[in-house]
CSV table of C-alpha atoms and ligand atoms in Angstrom, one decimal:
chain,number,residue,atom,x,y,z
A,792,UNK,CA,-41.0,-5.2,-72.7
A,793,UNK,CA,-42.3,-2.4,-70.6
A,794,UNK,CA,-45.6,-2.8,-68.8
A,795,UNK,CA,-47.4,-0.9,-65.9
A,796,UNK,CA,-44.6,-0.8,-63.6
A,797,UNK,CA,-42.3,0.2,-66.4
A,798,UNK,CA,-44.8,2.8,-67.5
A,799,UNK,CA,-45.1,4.1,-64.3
A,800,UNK,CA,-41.5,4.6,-64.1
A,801,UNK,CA,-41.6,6.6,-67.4
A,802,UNK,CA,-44.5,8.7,-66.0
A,803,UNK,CA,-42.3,9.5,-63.1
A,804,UNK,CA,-39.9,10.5,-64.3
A,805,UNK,CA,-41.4,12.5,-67.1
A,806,UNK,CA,-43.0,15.0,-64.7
A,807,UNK,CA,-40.0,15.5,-62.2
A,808,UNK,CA,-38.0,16.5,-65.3
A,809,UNK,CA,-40.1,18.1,-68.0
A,810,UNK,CA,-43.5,19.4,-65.9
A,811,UNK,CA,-43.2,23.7,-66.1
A,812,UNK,CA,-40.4,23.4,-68.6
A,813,UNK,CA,-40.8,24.6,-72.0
A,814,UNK,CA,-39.9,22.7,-75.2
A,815,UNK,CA,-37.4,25.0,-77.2
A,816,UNK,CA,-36.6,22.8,-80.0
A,817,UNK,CA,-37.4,19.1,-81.4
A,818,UNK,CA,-34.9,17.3,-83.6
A,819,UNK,CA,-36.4,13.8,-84.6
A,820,UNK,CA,-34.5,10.8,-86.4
A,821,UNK,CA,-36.2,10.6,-90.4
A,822,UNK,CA,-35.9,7.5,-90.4
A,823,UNK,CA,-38.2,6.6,-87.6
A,824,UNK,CA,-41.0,8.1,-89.1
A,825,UNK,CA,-43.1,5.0,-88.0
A,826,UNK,CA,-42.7,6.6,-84.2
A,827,UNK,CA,-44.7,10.1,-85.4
A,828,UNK,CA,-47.5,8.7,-87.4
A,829,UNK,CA,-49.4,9.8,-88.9
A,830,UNK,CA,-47.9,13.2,-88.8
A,831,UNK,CA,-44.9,13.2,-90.3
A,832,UNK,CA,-41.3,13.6,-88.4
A,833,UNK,CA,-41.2,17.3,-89.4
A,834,UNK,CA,-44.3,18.6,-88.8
A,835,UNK,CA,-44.4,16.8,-85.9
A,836,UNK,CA,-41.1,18.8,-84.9
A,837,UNK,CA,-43.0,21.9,-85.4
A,838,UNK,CA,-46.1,21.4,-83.4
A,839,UNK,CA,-44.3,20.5,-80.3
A,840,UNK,CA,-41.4,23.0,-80.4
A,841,UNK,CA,-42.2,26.4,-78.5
A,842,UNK,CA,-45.0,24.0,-76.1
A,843,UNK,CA,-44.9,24.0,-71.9
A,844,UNK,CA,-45.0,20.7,-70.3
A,845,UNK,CA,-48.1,21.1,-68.0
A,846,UNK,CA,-48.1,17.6,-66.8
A,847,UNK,CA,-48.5,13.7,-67.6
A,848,UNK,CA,-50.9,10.8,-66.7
A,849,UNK,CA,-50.8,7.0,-67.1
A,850,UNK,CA,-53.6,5.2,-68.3
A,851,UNK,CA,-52.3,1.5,-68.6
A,852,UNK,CA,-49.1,1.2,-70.8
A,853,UNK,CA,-49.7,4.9,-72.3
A,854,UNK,CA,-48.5,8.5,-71.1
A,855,UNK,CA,-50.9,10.8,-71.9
A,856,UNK,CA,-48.4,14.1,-71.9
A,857,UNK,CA,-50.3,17.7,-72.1
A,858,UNK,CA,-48.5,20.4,-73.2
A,859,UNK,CA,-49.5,23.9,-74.0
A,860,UNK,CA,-48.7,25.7,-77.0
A,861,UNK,CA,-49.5,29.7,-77.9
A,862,UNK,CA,-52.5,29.2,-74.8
A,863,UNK,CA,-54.1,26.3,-76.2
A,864,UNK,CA,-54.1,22.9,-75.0
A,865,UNK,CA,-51.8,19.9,-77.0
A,866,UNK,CA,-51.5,16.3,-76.3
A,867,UNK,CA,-49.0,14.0,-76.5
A,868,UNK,CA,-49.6,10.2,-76.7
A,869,UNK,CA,-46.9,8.2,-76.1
A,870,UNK,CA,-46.5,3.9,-76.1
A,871,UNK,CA,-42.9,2.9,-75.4
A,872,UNK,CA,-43.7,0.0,-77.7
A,873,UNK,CA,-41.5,-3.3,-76.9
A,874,UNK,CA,-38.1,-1.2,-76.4
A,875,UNK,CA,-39.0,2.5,-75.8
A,876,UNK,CA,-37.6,4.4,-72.9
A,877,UNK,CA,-37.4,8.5,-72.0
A,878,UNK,CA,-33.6,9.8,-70.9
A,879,UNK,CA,-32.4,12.5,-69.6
A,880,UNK,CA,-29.0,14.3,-71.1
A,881,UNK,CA,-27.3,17.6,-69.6
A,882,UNK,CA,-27.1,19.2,-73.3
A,883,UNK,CA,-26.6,18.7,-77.1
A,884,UNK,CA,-23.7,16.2,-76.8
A,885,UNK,CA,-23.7,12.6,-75.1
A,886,UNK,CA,-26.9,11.4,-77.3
A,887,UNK,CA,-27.8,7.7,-75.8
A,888,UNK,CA,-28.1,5.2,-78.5
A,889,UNK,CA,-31.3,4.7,-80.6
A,890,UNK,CA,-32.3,8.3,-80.0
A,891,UNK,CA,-35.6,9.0,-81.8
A,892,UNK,CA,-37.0,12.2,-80.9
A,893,UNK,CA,-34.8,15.3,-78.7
A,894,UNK,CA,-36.7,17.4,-77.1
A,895,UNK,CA,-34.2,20.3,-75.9
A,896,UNK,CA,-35.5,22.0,-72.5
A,897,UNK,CA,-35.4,25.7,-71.6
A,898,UNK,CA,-32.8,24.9,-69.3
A,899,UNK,CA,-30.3,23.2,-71.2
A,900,UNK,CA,-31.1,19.2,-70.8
A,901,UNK,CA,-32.6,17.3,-73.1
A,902,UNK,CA,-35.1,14.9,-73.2
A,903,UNK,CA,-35.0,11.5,-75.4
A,904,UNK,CA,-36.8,9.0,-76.7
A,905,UNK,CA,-35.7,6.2,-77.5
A,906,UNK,CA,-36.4,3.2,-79.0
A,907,UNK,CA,-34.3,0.4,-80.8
A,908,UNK,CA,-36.9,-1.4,-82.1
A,909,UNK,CA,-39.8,1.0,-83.4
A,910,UNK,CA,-42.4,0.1,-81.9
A,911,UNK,CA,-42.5,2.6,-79.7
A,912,UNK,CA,-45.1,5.5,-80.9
A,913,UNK,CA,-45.6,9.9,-80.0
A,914,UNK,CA,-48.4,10.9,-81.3
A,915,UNK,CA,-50.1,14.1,-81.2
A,916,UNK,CA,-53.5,14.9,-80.0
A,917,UNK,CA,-55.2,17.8,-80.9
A,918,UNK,CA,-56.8,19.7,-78.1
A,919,UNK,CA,-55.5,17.4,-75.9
A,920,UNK,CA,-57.9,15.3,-76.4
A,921,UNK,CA,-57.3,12.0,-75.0
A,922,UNK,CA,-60.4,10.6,-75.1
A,923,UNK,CA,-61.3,10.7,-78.4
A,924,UNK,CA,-58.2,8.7,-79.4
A,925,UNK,CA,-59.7,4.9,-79.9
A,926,UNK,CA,-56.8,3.4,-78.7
A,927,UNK,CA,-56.9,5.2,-75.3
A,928,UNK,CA,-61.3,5.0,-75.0
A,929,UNK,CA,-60.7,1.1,-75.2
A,930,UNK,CA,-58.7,0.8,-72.1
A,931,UNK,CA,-60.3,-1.0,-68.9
A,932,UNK,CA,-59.0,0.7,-65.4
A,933,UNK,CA,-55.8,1.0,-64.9
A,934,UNK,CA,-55.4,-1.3,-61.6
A,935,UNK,CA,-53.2,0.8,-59.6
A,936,UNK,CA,-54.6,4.1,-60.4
A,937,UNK,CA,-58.5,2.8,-59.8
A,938,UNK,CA,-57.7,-0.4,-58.3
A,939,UNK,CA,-59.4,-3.7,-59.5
A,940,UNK,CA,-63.9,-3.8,-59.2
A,941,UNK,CA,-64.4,-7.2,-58.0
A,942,UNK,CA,-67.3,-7.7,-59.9
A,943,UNK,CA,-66.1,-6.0,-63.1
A,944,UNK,CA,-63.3,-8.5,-63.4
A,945,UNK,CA,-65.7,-11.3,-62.2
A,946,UNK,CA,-67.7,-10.6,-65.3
A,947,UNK,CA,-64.9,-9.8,-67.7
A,948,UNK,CA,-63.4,-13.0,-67.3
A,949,UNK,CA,-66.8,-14.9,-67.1
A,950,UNK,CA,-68.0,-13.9,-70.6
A,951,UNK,CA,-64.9,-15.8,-72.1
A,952,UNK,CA,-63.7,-18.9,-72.4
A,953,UNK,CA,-60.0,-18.0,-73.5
A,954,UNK,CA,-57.2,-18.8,-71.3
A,955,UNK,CA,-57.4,-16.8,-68.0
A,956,UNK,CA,-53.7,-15.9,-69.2
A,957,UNK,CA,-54.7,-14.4,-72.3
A,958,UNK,CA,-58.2,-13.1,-71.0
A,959,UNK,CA,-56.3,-10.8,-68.4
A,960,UNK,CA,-53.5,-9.3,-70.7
A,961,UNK,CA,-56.4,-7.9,-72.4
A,962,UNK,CA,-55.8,-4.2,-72.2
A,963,UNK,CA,-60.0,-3.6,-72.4
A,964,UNK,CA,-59.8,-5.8,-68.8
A,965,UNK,CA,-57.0,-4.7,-66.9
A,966,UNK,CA,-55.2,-1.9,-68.4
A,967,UNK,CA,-51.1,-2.2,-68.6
A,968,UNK,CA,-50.7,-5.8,-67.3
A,969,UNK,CA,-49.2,-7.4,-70.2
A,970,UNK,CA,-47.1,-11.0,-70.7
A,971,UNK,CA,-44.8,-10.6,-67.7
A,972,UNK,CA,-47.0,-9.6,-64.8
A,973,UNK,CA,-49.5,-11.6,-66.0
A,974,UNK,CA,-47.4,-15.2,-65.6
A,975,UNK,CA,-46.1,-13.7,-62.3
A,976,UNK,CA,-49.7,-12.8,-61.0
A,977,UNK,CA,-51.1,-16.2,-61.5
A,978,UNK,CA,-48.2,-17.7,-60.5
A,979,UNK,CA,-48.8,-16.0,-57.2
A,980,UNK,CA,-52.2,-17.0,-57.4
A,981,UNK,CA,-51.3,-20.7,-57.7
A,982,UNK,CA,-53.9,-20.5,-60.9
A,983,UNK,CA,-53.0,-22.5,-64.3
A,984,UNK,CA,-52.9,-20.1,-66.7
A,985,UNK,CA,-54.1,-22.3,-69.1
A,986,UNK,CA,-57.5,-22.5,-67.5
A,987,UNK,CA,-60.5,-21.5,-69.3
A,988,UNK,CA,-61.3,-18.1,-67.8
A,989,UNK,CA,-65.3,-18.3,-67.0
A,990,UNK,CA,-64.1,-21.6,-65.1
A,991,UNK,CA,-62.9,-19.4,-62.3
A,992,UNK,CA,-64.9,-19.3,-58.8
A,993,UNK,CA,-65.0,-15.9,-57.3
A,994,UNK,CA,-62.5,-16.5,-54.4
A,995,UNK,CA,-59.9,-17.5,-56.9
A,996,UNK,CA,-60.8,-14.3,-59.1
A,997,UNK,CA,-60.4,-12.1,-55.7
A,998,UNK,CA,-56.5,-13.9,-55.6
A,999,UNK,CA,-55.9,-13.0,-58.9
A,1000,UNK,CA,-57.1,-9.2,-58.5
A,1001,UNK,CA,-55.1,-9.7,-55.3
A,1002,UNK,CA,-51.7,-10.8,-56.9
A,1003,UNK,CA,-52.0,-8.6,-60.1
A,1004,UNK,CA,-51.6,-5.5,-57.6
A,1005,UNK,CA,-49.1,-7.6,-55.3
A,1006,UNK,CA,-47.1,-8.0,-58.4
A,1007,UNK,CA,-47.3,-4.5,-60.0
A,1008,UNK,CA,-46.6,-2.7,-57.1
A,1009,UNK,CA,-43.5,-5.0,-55.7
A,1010,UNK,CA,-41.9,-4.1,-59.5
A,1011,UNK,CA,-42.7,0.0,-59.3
A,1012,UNK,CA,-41.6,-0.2,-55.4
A,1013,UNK,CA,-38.4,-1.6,-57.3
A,1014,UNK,CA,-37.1,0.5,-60.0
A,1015,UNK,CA,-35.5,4.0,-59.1
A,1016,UNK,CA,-33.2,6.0,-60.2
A,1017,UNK,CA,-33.0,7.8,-63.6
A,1018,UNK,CA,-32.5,5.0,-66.5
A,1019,UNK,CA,-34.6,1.9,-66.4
A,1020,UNK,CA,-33.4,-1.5,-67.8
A,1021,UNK,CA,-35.8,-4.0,-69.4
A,1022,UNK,CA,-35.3,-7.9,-68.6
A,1023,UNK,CA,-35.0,-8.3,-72.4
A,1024,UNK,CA,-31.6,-6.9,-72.7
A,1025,UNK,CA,-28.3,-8.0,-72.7
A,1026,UNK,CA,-26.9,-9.0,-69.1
A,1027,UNK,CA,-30.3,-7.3,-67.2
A,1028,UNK,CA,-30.7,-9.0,-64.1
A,1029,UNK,CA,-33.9,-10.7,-64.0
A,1030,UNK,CA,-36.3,-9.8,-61.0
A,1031,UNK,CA,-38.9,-11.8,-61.5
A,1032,UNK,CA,-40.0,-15.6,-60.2
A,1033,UNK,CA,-41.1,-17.5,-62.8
A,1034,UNK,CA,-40.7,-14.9,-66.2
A,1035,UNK,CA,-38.2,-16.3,-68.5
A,1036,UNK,CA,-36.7,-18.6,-65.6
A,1037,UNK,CA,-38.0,-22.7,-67.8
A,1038,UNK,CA,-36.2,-25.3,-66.3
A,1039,UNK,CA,-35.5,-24.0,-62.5
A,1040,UNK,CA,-37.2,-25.5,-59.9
A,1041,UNK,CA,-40.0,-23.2,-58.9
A,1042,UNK,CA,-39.4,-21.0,-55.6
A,1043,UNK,CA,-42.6,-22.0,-53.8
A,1044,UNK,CA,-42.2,-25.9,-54.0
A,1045,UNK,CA,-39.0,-26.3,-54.3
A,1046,UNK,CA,-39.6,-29.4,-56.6
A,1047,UNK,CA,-41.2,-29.2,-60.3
A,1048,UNK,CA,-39.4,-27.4,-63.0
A,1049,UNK,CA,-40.8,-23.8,-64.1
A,1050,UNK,CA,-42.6,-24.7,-67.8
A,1051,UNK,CA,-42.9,-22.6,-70.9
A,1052,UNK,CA,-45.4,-22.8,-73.0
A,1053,UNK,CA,-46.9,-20.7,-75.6
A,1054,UNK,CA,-50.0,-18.9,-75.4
A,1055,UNK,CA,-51.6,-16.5,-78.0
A,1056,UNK,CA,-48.3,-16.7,-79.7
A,1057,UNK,CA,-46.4,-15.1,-76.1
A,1058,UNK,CA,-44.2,-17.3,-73.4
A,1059,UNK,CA,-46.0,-18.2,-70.6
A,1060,UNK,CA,-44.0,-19.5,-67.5
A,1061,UNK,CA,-45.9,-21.6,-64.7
A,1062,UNK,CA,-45.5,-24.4,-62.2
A,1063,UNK,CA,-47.1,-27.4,-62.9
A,1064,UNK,CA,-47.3,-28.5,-59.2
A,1065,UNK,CA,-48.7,-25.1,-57.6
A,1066,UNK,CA,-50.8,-23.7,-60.3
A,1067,UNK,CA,-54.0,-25.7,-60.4
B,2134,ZN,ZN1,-44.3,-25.0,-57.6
């Protein structure tokens, strides 16, 4: 399931493909009308056809796309949702699979998004306003754009005693970490994820705004090139240390098993022996 790094990715390449280019034409799939809500997938088509791409930012796990259309200002919010991605095509023909929305450039290529699953969502913005969207105005920093305040996370997590796993894939505390880079982080930490999260001392909250970056930026350091492949999918390669990896021996002791267990109804990966 994308997360910042994956978001990131999208971000990237979003602008070195679409930013200056003008939208000619939008054909979007009916039956995904779940993606466009709550304008429908033909008026949705029409506002966006005839817009500029002037540029895109990342706030968390959303792209926050302006566009311009007849001199006035449009937004774009898009969530890739648990299966979303954007892809390039030279053209009309070669549409990849689970193509949602076709956004076909001034100069030939089209963009797609798409999404097996639905979750994904494009929503437009009036006026480009990003701010007013609720959605976006709850976020907390993004860590890699603002970097993590000490002291902000120090109090975030010591007004709650929910499991410091849980407590930081809230997207109000640090925007775009979700269930993957958040077993990774505190697994590079050495914290239990199942500890209460005002039971943390400040030194162990400064390692755990240390490893959320370490983590983040290792995986966006990591993924080039023009398509992106989630760990989810069939015969991905899985880059990660402890994510989805229950029953190997862990890589920094070398001795107890990597556990699963379930928190706030997602998998959480640990070892027993390192994380205290
Ligand atoms: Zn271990």
């Amino acid at each position: 399931m994308p997360e910042l790094p994956e978001v990131e990715f999208a971000a990237r390449s979003l602008r070195r493909w679409a930013e200056g280019h003008q939208i000619e034409g939008v054909a979007v799939e009916p039956k995904a009308a779940r993606i466009f809500r709550p304008a429908t997938p033909r008026t949705f088509a029409k506002r966006i056809a005839g817009a500029r791409f002037e540029g895109v930012r990342r706030i968390g796990k959303h792209l926050l796309v302006a566009l311009e259309r007849d001199g006035a200002p449009l937004g774009l919010l898009a969530h890739l949702g648990m299966t979303g991605k954007w892809v390039l095509r030279d053209g009309d023909d070669d549409v990849p699979r689970f193509s949602r929305a076709a956004f076909r450039l001034d100069d030939g290529r089209t963009l797609h998004f798409s999404d097996l699953r639905l979750f994904g969502r494009l929503r437009l913005v009036p006026g480009a306003r990003f701010e007013a969207v609720p959605e976006v105005a709850a976020l907390g920093p993004d860590p890699i754009d603002a970097g993590i305040d000490l002291a902000r996370l120090a109090a975030s997590l010591g007004r709650s005693r929910l499991a410091v796993k849980v407590r930081i894939m809230d997207q109000a505390v640090l925007a775009g970490v979700g269930n993957i880079y958040a077993s990774e982080a505190l697994f590079r930490a050495r914290i239990d994820p199942r500890r209460p999260a005002n039971d943390l001392s400040r030194a162990e909250i400064a390692r755990v705004a240390e490893a959320v970056l370490a983590v983040l930026r290792e995986s966006i350091a990591r993924d080039e090139g023009d398509e992106i492949t989630y760990v989810e999918e069939p015969g991905a390669a899985n880059p990660f240390r402890m994510y989805d990896r229950a029953g190997e021996r862990c890589p920094r002791c070398g001795q107890a098993e990597i556990q699963r267990i379930v928190q706030a109804q997602r998998s959480t990966f640990f070892c027993p022996r390192c994380q205290r």
